Short mmCIF file of C-alpha atoms and ligand atoms in Angstrom, two decimals:
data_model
loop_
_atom_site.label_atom_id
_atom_site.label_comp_id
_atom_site.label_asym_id
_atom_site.label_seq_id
_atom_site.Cartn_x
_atom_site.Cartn_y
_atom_site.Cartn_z
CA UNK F 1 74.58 82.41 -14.23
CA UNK F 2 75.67 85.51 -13.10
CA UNK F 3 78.93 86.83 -13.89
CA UNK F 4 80.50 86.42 -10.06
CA UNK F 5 79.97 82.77 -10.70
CA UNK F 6 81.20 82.20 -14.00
CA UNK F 7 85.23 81.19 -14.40
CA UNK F 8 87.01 82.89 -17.27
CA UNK F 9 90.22 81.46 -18.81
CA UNK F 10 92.29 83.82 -16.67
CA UNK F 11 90.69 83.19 -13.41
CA UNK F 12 93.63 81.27 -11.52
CA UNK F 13 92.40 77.70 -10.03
CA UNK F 14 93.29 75.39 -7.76
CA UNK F 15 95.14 73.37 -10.75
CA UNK F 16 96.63 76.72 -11.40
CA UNK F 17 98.07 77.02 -8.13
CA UNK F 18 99.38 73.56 -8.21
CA UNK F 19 101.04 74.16 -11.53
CA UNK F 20 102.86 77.47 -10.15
CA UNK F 21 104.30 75.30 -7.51
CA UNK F 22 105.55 72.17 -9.86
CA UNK F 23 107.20 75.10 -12.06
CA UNK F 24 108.67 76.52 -8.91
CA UNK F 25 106.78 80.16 -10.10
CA UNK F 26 105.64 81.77 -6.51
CA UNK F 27 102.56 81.97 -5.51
CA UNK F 28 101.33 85.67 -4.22
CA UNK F 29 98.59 85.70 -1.41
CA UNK F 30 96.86 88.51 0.47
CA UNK F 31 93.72 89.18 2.30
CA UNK F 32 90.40 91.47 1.37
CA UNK F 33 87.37 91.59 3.01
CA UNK F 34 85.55 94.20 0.84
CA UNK F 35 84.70 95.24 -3.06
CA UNK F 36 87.35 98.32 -3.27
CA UNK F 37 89.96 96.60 -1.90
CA UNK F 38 89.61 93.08 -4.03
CA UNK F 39 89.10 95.41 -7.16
CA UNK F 40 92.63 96.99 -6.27
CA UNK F 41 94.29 93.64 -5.04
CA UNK F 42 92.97 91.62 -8.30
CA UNK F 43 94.15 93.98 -10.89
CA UNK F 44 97.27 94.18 -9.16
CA UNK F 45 97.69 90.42 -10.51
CA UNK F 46 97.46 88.46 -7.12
CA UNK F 47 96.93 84.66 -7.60
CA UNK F 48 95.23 84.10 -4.33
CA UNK F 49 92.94 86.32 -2.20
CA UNK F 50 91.97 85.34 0.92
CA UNK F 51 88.84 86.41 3.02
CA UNK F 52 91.04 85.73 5.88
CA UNK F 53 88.91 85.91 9.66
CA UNK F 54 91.21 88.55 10.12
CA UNK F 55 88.59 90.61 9.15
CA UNK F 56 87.53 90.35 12.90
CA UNK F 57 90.64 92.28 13.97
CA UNK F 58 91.01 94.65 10.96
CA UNK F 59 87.30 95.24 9.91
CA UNK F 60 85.59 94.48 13.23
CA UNK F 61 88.17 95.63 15.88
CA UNK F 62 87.77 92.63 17.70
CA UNK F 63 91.05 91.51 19.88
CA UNK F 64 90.43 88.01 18.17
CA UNK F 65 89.51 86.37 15.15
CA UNK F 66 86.87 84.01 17.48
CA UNK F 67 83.71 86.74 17.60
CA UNK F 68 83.35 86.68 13.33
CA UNK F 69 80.04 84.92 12.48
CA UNK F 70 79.32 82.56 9.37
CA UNK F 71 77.01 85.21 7.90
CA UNK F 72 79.70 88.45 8.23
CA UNK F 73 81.99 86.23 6.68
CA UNK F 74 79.90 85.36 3.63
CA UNK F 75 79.00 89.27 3.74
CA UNK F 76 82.85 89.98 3.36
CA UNK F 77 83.60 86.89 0.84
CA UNK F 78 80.75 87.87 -1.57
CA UNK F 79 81.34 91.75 -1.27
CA UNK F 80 85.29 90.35 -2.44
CA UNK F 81 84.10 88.06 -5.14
CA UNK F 82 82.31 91.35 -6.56
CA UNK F 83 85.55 93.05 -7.40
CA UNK F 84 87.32 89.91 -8.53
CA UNK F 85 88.24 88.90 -11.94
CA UNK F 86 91.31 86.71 -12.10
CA UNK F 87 92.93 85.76 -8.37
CA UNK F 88 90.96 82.82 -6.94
CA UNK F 89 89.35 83.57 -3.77
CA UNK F 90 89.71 81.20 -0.68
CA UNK F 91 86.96 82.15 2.31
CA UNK F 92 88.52 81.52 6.31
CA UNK F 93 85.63 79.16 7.65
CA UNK F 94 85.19 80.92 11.15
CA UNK F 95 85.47 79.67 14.30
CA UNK F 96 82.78 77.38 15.75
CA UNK F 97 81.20 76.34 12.43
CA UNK F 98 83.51 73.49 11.38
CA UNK F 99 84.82 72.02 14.79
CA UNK F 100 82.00 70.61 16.17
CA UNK F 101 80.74 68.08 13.48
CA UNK F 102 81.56 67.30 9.90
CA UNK F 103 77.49 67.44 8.92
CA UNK F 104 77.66 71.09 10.34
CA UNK F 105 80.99 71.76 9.07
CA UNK F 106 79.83 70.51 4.78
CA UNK F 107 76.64 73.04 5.56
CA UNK F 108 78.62 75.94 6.70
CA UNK F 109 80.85 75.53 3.45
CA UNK F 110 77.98 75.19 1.55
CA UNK F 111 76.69 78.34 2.41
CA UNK F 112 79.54 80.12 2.05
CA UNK F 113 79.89 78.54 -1.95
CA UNK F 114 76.31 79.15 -2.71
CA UNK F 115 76.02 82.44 -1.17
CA UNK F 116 79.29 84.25 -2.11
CA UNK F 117 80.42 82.11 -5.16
CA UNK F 118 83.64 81.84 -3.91
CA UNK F 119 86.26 79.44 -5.22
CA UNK F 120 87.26 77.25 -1.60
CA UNK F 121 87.81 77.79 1.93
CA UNK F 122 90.39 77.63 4.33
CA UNK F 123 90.47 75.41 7.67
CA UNK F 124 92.51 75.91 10.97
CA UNK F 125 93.69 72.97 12.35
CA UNK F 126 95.37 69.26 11.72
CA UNK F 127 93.96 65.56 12.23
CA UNK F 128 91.71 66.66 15.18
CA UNK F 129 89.20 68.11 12.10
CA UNK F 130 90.10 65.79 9.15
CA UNK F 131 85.88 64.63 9.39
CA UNK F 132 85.20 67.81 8.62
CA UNK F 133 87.62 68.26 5.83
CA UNK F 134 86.95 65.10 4.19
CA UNK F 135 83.04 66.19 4.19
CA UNK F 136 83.64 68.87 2.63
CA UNK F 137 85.71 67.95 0.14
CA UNK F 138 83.69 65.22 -0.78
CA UNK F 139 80.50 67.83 -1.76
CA UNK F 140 83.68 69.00 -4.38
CA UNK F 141 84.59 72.47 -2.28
CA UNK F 142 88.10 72.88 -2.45
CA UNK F 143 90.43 73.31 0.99
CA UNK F 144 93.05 75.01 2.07
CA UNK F 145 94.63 73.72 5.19
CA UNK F 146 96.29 76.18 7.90
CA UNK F 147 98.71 74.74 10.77
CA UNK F 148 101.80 76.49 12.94
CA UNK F 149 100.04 79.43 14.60
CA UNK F 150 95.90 79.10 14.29
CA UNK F 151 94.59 82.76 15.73
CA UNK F 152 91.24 80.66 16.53
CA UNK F 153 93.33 78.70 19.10
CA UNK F 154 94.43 81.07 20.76
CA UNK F 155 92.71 80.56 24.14
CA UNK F 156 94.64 76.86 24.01
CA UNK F 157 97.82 78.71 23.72
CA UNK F 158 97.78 81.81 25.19
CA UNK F 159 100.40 83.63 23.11
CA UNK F 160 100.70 84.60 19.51
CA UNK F 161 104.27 83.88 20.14
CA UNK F 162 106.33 81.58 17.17
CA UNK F 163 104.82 77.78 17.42
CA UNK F 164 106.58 74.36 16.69
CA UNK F 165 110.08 75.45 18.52
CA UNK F 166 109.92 72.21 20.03
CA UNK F 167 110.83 68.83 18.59
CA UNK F 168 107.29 67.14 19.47
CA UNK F 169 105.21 70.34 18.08
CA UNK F 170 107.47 70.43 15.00
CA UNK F 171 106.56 66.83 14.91
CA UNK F 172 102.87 67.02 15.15
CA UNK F 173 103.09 69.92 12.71
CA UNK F 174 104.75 67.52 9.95
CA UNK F 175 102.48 64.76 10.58
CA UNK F 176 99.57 66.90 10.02
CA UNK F 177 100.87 68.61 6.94
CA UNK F 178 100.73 65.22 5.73
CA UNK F 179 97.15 64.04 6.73
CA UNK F 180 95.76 67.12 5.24
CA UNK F 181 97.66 66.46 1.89
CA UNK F 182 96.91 62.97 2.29
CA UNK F 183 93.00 64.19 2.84
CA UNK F 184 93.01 66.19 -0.48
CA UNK F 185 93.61 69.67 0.93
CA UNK F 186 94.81 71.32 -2.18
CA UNK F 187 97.00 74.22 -0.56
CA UNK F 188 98.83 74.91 2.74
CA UNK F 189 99.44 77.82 5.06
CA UNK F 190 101.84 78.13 7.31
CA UNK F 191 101.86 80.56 9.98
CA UNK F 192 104.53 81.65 12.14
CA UNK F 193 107.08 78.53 12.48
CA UNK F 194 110.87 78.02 12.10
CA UNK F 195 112.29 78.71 8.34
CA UNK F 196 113.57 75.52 8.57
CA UNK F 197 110.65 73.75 9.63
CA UNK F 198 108.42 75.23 6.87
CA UNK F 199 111.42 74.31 4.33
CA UNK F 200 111.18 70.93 5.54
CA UNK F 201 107.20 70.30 5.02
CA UNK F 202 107.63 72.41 1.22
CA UNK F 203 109.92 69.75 0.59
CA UNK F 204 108.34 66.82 1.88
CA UNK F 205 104.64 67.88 -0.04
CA UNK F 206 103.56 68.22 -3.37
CA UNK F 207 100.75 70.73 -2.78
CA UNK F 208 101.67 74.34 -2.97
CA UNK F 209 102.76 75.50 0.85
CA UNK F 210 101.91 79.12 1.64
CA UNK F 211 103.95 80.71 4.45
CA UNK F 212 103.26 84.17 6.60
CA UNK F 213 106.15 84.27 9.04
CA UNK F 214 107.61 80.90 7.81
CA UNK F 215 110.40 82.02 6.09
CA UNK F 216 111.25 81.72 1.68
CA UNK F 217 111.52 78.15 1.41
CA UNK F 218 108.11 77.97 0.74
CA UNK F 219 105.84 78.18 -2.92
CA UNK F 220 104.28 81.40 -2.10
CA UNK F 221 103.86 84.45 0.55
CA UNK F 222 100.31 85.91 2.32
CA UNK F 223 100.45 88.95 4.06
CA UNK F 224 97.52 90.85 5.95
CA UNK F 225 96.58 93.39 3.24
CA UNK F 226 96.23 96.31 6.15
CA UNK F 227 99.41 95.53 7.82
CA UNK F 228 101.40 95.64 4.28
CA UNK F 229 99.35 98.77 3.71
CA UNK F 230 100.45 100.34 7.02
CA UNK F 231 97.05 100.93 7.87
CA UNK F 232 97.50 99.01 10.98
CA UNK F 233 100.13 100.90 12.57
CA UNK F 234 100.21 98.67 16.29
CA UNK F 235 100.98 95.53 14.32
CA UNK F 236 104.74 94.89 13.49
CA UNK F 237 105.80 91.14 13.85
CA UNK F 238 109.65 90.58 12.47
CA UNK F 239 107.74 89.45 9.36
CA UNK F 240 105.70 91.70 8.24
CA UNK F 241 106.98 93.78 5.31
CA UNK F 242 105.28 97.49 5.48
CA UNK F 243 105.08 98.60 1.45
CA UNK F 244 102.97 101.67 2.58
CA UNK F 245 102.74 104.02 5.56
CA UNK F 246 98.56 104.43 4.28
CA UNK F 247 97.70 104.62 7.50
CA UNK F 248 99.88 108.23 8.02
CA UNK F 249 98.44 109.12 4.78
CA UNK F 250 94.70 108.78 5.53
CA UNK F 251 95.35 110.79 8.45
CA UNK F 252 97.33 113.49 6.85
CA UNK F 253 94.99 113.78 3.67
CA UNK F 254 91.63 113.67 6.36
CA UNK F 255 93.46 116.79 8.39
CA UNK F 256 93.76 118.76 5.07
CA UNK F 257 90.41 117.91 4.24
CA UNK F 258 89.25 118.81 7.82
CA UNK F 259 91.29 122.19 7.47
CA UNK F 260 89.93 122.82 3.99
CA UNK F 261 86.50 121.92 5.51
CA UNK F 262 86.79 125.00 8.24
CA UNK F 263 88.47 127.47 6.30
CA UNK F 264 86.07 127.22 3.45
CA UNK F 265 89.38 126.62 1.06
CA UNK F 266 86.52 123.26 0.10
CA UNK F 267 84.72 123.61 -2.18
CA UNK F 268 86.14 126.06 -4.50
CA UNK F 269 84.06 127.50 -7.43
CA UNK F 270 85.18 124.82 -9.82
CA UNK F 271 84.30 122.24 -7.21
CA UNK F 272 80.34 123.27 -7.16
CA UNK F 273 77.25 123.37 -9.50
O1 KIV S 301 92.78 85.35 8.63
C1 KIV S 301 93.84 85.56 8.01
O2 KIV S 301 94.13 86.67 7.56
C2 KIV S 301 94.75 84.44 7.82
C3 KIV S 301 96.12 84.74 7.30
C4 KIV S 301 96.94 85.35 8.36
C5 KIV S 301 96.76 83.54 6.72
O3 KIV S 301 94.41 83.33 8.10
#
């Protein structure tokens, strides 16, 4: 076994999770789609890191999440579970590979266990896929469920504007927050609903909720590790926090170091063999 697969007494688990939420201690969440970045992110003491599909618009520079594949997921997820000691790591299953069938949906989770030892995955969507997340729950892979806004929808919508503002989506949104519970999802993420709304299906569960633009009445926060960073500078929704301008200060230290470069100030005498 190697050491990526074995789980130490302080890796966080799902049971972990679900503790932290009966104890009311929050639950801290945030993406990583590479070995540096996980390393940082892990010893930083985050319970959860997800390998979020995200990594199509941060990594990739796709305008969607929809062009990821299966296998550049499992490249990002195992490249994360390399730098990971402690946080448990939840893997986005990406668009087209759970939605079709649950026999296709169990294999694609499958390969994403066996092939980046990662600790469960995370599913877009409500009833319309409970085959698929009974499946693959049933082979004993963990899910995470994900309802409000779902970027891989985003052809059926059209916007990336705040969902559920209506009575019959806020409706649909509860009633699906309980099938996946009901289903044995062991963790929720909200995205980009009404405070109150999210508030409403923290209360109403007993598995740990997990809101990003759903307001504090929730057991725990994600964020978008490169938006929080400020690396993405084009991105500011009314809930993202920025705890870094890093994207200024790549691009101030790469200038120096371009300057240094032409000037010959780099490398100095101490600086060379
Ligand atoms: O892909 C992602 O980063 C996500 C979070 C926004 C929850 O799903």
């Amino acid at each position: 076994m190697s050491i990526a697969n074995q789980i130490n007494d302080k890796q966080v688990t799902v049971h972990t999770l679900e503790n932290m939420a009966l104890k009311g201690e929050k639950i801290s969440m945030i993406t990583a789609y590479d070995y540096s970045m996980a390393k940082l992110v892990d010893s930083a003491n985050i319970d959860v890191i997800l390998v979020g599909d995200s990594a199509a618009n941060v990594m990739a520079g796709y305008q969607t999440t929809l062009p990821i594949t299966l296998n550049e997921m499992i490249y990002h997820a195992a490249s994360v579970v390399r730098g990971t000691k402690r946080a448990l790591v939840v893997v986005d299953m990406p668009f087209g590979t759970y939605q079709g069938n649950s026999k296709e949906a169990l294999n694609s989770a499958v390969r994403i266990m066996k092939e980046t030892a990662a600790n469960a995955v995370k599913l877009e969507g409500g009833q319309e896929i409970l085959e698929s997340i009974s499946r693959i729950l049933s082979a004993g892979i963990p899910v995470m469920g994900h309802l409000g806004l779902t970027p891989q929808s985003i052809n059926k919508f059209g916007t990336y504007a705040v969902r559920a503002t209506t009575t019959s989506e806020a409706d649909k949104i509860i009633a699906d927050a309980h099938a996946l519970e009901d289903a044995g999802c062991f963790a929720l993420v909200l995205e980009k609903i009404p405070a109150s709304l999210a508030q409403k299906v923290a209360q109403e569960l007993t598995i740990p909720v997990i809101g990003i633009g759903a307001g504090g009445y929730v057991d725990g926060q994600v964020l978008v590790l490169h938006d929080m960073l400020g690396i993405t500078q084009e991105f500011s929704p009314r809930f993202l926090r920025r705890y870094l301008s890093l994207g200024d200060e790549i691009k101030s230290a790469v200038q120096q170091y371009v300057s240094d470069v032409k000037t010959s100030d780099f490398p100095n005498e101490k600086e060379q063999y």
